[in-house]
Tab-separated table of C-alpha atoms in Angstrom:
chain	number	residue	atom	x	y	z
Z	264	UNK	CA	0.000	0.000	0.000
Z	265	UNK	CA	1.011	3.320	-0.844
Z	266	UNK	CA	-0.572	6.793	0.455
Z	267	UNK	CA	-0.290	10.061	-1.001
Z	268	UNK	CA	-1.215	13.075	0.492
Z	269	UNK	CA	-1.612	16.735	-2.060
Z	270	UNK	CA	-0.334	19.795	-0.859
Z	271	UNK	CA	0.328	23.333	-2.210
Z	272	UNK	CA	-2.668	24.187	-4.088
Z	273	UNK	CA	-3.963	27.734	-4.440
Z	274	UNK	CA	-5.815	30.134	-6.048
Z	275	UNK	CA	-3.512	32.612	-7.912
Z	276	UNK	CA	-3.469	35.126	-10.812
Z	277	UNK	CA	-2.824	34.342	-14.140
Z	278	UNK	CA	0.983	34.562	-14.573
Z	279	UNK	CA	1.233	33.378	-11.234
Z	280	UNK	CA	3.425	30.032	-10.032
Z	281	UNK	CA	2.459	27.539	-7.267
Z	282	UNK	CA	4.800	24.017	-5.848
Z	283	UNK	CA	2.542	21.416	-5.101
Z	284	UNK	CA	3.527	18.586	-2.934
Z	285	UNK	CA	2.770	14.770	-2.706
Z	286	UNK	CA	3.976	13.075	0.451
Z	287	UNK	CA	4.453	9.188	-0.164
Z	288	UNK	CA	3.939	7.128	2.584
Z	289	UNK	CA	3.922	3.200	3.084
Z	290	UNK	CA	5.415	0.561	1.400
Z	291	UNK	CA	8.308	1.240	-0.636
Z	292	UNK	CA	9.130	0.357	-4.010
Z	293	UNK	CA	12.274	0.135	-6.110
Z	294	UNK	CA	10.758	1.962	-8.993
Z	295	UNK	CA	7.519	3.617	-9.668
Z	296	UNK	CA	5.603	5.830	-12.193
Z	297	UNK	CA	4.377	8.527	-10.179
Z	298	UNK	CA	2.411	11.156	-12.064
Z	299	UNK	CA	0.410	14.192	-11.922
Z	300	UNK	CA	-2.988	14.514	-13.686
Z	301	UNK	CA	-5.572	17.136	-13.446
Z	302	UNK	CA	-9.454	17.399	-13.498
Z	303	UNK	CA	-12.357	20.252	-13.919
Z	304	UNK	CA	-15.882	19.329	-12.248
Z	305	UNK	CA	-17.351	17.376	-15.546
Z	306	UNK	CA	-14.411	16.674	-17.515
Z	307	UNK	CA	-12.304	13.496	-17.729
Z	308	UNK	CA	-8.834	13.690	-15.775
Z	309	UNK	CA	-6.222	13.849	-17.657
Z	310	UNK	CA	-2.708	13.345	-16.917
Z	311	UNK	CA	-0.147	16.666	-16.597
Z	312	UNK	CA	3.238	15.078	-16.215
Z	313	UNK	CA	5.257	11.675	-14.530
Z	314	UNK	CA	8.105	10.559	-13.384
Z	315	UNK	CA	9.991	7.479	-13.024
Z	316	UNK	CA	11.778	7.377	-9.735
Z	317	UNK	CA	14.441	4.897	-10.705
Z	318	UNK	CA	15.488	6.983	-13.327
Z	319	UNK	CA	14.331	10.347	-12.322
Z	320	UNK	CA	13.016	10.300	-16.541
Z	321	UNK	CA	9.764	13.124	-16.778
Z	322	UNK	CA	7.496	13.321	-19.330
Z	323	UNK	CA	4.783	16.040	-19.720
Z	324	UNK	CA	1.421	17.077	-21.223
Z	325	UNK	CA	1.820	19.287	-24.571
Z	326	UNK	CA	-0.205	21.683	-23.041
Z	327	UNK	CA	1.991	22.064	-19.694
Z	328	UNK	CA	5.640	21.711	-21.261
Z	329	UNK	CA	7.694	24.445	-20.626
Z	330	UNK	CA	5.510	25.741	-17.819
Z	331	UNK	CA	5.632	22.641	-15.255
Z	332	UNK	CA	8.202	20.658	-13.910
Z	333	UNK	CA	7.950	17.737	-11.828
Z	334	UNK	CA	10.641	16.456	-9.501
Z	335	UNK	CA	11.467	14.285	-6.669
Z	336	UNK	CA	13.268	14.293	-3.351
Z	337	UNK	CA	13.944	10.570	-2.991
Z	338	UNK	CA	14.475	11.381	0.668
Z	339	UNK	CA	11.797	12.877	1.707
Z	340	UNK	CA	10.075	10.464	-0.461
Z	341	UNK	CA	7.839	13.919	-2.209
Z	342	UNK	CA	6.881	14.506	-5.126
Z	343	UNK	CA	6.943	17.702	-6.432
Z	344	UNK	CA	5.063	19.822	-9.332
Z	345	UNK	CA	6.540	23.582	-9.761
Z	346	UNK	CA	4.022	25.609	-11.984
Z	347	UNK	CA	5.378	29.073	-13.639
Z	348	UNK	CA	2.881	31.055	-16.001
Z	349	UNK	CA	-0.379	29.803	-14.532
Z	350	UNK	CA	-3.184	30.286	-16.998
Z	351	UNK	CA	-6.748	30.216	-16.568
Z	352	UNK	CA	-7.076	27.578	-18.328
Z	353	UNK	CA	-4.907	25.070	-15.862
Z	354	UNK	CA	-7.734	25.422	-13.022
Z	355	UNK	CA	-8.190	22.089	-11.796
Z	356	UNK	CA	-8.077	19.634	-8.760
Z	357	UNK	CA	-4.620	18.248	-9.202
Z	358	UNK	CA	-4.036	14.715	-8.524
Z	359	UNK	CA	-0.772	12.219	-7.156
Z	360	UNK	CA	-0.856	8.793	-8.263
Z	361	UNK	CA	2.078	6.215	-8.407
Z	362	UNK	CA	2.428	2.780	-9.958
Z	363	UNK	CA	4.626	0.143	-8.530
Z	364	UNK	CA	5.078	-2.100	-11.073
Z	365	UNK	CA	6.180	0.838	-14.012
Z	366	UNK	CA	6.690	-0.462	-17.801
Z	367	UNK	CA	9.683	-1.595	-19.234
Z	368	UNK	CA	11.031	2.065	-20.279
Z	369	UNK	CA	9.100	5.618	-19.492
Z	370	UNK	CA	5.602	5.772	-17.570
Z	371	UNK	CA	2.229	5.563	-18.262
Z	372	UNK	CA	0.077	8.392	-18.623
Z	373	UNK	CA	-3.753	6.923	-18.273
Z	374	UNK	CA	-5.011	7.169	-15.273
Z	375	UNK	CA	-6.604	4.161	-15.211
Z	376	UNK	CA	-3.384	2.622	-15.405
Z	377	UNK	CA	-2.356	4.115	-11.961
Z	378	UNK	CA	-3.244	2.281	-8.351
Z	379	UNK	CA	-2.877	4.972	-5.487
Z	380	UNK	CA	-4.228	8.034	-5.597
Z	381	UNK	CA	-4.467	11.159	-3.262
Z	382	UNK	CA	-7.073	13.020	-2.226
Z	383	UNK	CA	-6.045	16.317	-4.540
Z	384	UNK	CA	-5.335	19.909	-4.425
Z	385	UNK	CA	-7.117	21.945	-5.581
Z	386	UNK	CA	-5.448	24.977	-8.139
Z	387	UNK	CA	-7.634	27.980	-9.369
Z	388	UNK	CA	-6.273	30.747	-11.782
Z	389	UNK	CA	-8.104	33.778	-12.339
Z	390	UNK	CA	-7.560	36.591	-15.276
């Protein structure tokens, strides 16, 4: 088992730059995906960026690269999402999920391919 608690979220103006946080707790794993994905009331969630934690290798959303970056303090065991030039368009509840058992090279990026999940954070941008 794996917990994951969100922190950092915010409501900010548009230009603005937030850090959230995702404290892993529990049973530890060699190598995960761990990822950030994003949701608006009524839309599907949709993932925002990952990481591999043996690797430290990132991927990231078109529509966030450039803006985000994720990292990870291995021992602190957090994840981390830095977010420069907030937009409107980026208010969401932002979500932590890992994977323990991470494909052969990269990380996914469906959700539904992801086992633990926190609660969210949530992020609102105004213009």
């Amino acid at each position: 088992q794996v917990q994951l608690v969100e922190s950092g979220g915010g409501s900010v103006q548009s230009g603005g730059s937030l850090r959230l946080s995702c404290a892993a707790s529990g049973y530890t794993y060699s190598s995960m995906c761990m990822g950030w994905f994003r949701q608006v009331t009524g839309k599907e969630r949709e993932w925002v960026a990952v990481l591999r934690t043996d690797d430290a290798n990132t991927a990231y959303a078109d529509s966030v690269r450039g803006r985000f970056t994720t990292s990870r303090d291995s021992a602190k065991n957090t994840l981390y999402l830095q977010i420069n030039s907030l937009k409107p368009e980026d208010t969401a509840r932002y979500y932590c999920a890992a994977n323990p058992r991470p494909p052969r090279n990269g990380c996914y990026i469906y959700p539904d391919r992801y086992t633990y999940w926190g609660q969210g954070t949530q992020v609102t941008v105004s213009s």
